[in-house]
Amino acid sequence: MSPDPLVPGRFRVPEDLILQPPEGGWTVPPDWSAVFGRKGPLAVEIGPGKGIFLARIAAAHPELDFLAIELRRQRCILCCRKILAARLGNARLIEGPAESLVRPLFAPGSVRIWYVNFPDPWPKRKQKKHRIVQPPFVRDLAQTTEPGGIAYLATDDADYAGQILEVFEADGSWENAHGPGRWSDTGGEHSRTTHEEKFLKWGRSIRYFQFVRRA
């Protein structure tokens, strides 16, 4: 592959893997059937990191179309490497801040599954305002999720786990699949990220959440 002019010495990713915003930015949702070449259920991962989970879950579910939203370009490129290596036709990326892209990118009720695995916990007191799981973000997820759709989240940070429960359960649009105030100690196929494997090796406790969009 030829060098990427934005990343010296690195390869150029295929143009259709990292979607580029139209002039003026994302103001209306893309035609996802045109992006993926078919009309399938849409699953979105926020913060895919190096793309290990993205590649695994997309390979395990070829019936779903996967979009990952990643803030850092270098990580987008790492994800593209995984997608290309696995020869996946059902995975794409968008570079940018997820908290400001959910509403512009997705029409109401258009997403079936969300994955938010190990979001940055911003552990210091003054940093907590930067956490992605805040009421406006959860409202945006609710608006764009189809009835019965699911939001999967995981964190090793106990304080953040409490915030996730509080915000989702206060929203009113979500039902906690594990019961009010509860989470699971196992994530099944809906985890298996680089962070998860590292934290489990260190003996850290991980909390897994599953919230279902009410009709």
Coordinates of C-alpha atoms in Angstrom, one line a residue:
M1 CA 0.0 0.0 0.0
S2 CA 1.2 3.5 -0.7
P3 CA 2.2 5.9 2.1
D4 CA -0.5 7.9 3.9
P5 CA 0.4 11.6 3.5
L6 CA -1.2 12.4 6.9
V7 CA 0.9 9.8 8.6
P8 CA 4.5 9.8 7.4
G9 CA 5.9 6.4 6.6
R10 CA 2.5 4.6 7.1
F11 CA 0.3 3.0 4.5
R12 CA -2.7 4.7 2.9
V13 CA -5.9 3.1 4.0
P14 CA -8.6 2.4 1.5
E15 CA -10.8 5.5 1.1
D16 CA -14.0 3.6 1.9
L17 CA -12.8 2.4 5.3
I18 CA -12.5 5.7 7.1
L19 CA -15.5 7.8 6.1
Q20 CA -14.8 11.4 5.3
P21 CA -17.3 14.1 6.3
P22 CA -18.9 16.1 3.4
E23 CA -18.1 19.8 3.1
G24 CA -19.5 21.5 6.0
G25 CA -19.4 18.5 8.2
W26 CA -21.9 15.8 9.2
T27 CA -25.3 17.5 9.1
V28 CA -27.4 14.6 7.9
P29 CA -26.9 10.9 8.5
P30 CA -25.0 9.0 5.7
D31 CA -26.8 6.5 3.6
W32 CA -25.6 3.4 5.4
S33 CA -26.9 1.0 2.8
A34 CA -24.7 2.8 0.3
V35 CA -21.7 2.8 2.7
F36 CA -21.9 -1.0 3.3
G37 CA -23.4 -2.0 0.0
R38 CA -26.5 -3.5 1.6
K39 CA -29.2 -2.8 4.1
G40 CA -28.4 -4.5 7.4
P41 CA -28.7 -3.9 11.1
L42 CA -26.2 -1.3 12.4
A43 CA -23.9 -1.8 15.3
V44 CA -21.6 1.0 16.6
E45 CA -18.5 0.8 18.7
I46 CA -17.3 4.0 20.4
G47 CA -13.6 4.1 21.1
P48 CA -12.3 0.9 19.4
G49 CA -8.7 1.5 20.3
K50 CA -6.5 -0.8 18.4
G51 CA -9.5 -2.6 16.8
I52 CA -9.1 -6.0 18.3
F53 CA -12.6 -6.2 19.6
L54 CA -14.0 -4.6 16.4
A55 CA -12.4 -7.2 14.2
R56 CA -13.5 -10.1 16.5
I57 CA -17.1 -9.0 16.8
A58 CA -17.5 -8.0 13.1
A59 CA -16.1 -11.4 12.0
A60 CA -18.4 -13.2 14.5
H61 CA -21.5 -11.4 13.2
P62 CA -21.3 -10.9 9.4
E63 CA -25.0 -10.2 9.4
L64 CA -24.4 -6.8 11.2
D65 CA -22.8 -3.7 9.8
F66 CA -20.2 -2.2 12.2
L67 CA -19.2 1.4 12.5
A68 CA -16.5 2.4 14.9
I69 CA -16.0 6.1 16.0
E70 CA -12.5 6.8 17.1
L71 CA -11.0 10.1 18.2
R72 CA -7.4 9.5 17.2
R73 CA -6.3 9.0 13.7
Q74 CA -3.4 6.6 14.5
R75 CA -5.9 4.3 16.2
C76 CA -8.2 4.5 13.2
I77 CA -5.3 3.3 11.1
L78 CA -4.6 0.4 13.5
C79 CA -8.2 -0.5 13.3
C80 CA -8.0 -0.5 9.5
R81 CA -5.1 -2.9 9.6
K82 CA -7.2 -5.3 11.6
I83 CA -10.1 -4.9 9.2
L84 CA -7.9 -5.5 6.2
A85 CA -6.1 -8.5 7.8
A86 CA -9.4 -10.2 8.6
R87 CA -10.8 -9.2 5.1
L88 CA -14.0 -7.8 6.7
G89 CA -16.5 -6.2 4.5
N90 CA -18.9 -5.2 7.3
A91 CA -16.7 -2.7 9.2
R92 CA -16.0 1.0 8.7
L93 CA -14.6 3.9 10.8
I94 CA -15.3 7.6 11.4
E95 CA -12.6 9.8 13.0
G96 CA -13.9 12.3 15.5
P97 CA -15.4 12.9 19.0
A98 CA -18.3 10.5 19.5
E99 CA -20.2 12.7 21.9
S100 CA -20.8 15.2 19.2
L101 CA -21.3 12.8 16.3
V102 CA -24.1 10.5 17.5
R103 CA -27.0 12.8 16.6
P104 CA -25.6 13.9 13.2
L105 CA -24.6 10.4 12.1
F106 CA -27.6 8.4 13.0
A107 CA -31.3 8.8 12.3
P108 CA -33.8 8.1 15.1
G109 CA -34.1 4.4 15.8
S110 CA -31.4 3.5 13.3
V111 CA -28.9 1.7 15.5
R112 CA -29.4 -1.8 16.9
I113 CA -26.3 -2.2 19.2
W114 CA -23.9 0.1 20.9
Y115 CA -20.6 -0.9 22.4
V116 CA -18.7 1.4 24.8
N117 CA -15.9 -0.7 26.2
F118 CA -13.7 0.8 28.9
P119 CA -14.2 4.4 28.2
D120 CA -11.6 6.8 29.7
P121 CA -12.5 7.0 33.4
W122 CA -11.0 10.4 33.9
P123 CA -10.4 9.5 37.6
K124 CA -9.5 12.8 39.1
R125 CA -12.3 14.8 40.6
K126 CA -12.0 17.8 38.2
Q127 CA -11.7 15.5 35.2
K128 CA -15.1 13.7 35.6
K129 CA -16.8 16.3 33.5
H130 CA -14.9 14.8 30.5
R131 CA -16.4 11.3 30.9
I132 CA -18.4 10.4 27.8
V133 CA -21.3 8.8 29.8
Q134 CA -23.2 11.9 30.7
P135 CA -27.0 12.6 30.5
P136 CA -26.8 14.3 27.0
F137 CA -24.8 11.5 25.5
V138 CA -27.2 8.8 26.9
R139 CA -30.2 10.8 25.6
D140 CA -28.5 10.8 22.1
L141 CA -28.0 7.1 22.3
A142 CA -31.7 6.6 23.3
Q143 CA -32.9 8.7 20.4
T144 CA -30.9 6.8 17.8
T145 CA -31.5 3.3 19.1
E146 CA -34.3 1.1 17.8
P147 CA -36.8 -0.3 20.3
G148 CA -35.3 -3.3 21.8
G149 CA -31.8 -2.2 20.8
I150 CA -29.0 -2.7 23.3
A151 CA -26.1 -0.6 24.7
Y152 CA -23.2 -2.7 26.1
L153 CA -20.7 -1.0 28.4
A154 CA -17.8 -2.2 30.4
T155 CA -15.5 -0.5 32.9
D156 CA -12.9 -1.4 35.6
D157 CA -13.4 1.9 37.4
A158 CA -15.9 1.5 40.4
D159 CA -16.8 5.2 40.5
Y160 CA -17.5 5.3 36.7
A161 CA -19.6 2.1 37.1
G162 CA -21.8 4.0 39.6
Q163 CA -22.1 6.9 37.2
I164 CA -23.0 4.6 34.3
L165 CA -25.8 3.1 36.4
E166 CA -27.1 6.4 37.6
V167 CA -27.2 8.1 34.2
F168 CA -28.7 5.2 32.3
E169 CA -31.3 4.4 34.9
A170 CA -32.3 8.0 35.4
D171 CA -32.8 8.5 31.7
G172 CA -36.1 6.6 31.5
S173 CA -35.5 5.2 28.0
W174 CA -33.4 2.2 29.1
E175 CA -34.1 -0.9 31.1
N176 CA -31.2 -2.5 32.9
A177 CA -31.1 -6.1 31.7
H178 CA -29.4 -7.2 34.9
G179 CA -31.9 -5.5 37.2
P180 CA -32.0 -2.1 38.8
G181 CA -28.6 -1.1 40.2
R182 CA -26.9 -4.2 39.0
W183 CA -24.3 -5.3 36.5
S184 CA -22.6 -8.6 35.4
D185 CA -19.2 -9.9 36.3
T186 CA -18.8 -11.5 32.9
G187 CA -19.1 -10.0 29.5
G188 CA -19.2 -12.9 27.1
E189 CA -18.5 -12.1 23.5
H190 CA -19.5 -8.5 24.0
S191 CA -16.2 -7.6 25.6
R192 CA -12.8 -9.3 24.9
T193 CA -10.9 -6.1 24.4
T194 CA -7.2 -5.3 24.9
H195 CA -8.1 -3.5 28.1
E196 CA -10.2 -6.4 29.4
E197 CA -7.5 -8.9 28.9
K198 CA -4.9 -6.7 30.6
F199 CA -7.2 -5.9 33.6
L200 CA -8.2 -9.5 34.1
K201 CA -4.5 -10.5 34.1
W202 CA -3.9 -7.8 36.8
G203 CA -6.8 -9.2 38.8
R204 CA -9.0 -6.1 38.4
S205 CA -12.8 -6.4 38.8
I206 CA -14.7 -5.5 35.7
R207 CA -18.3 -4.5 35.6
Y208 CA -20.4 -5.2 32.5
F209 CA -23.6 -3.4 31.7
Q210 CA -26.4 -4.2 29.3
F211 CA -29.2 -1.6 28.8
V212 CA -32.2 -2.3 26.5
R213 CA -34.0 0.5 24.7
R214 CA -37.6 0.6 25.8
A215 CA -40.3 0.7 23.1

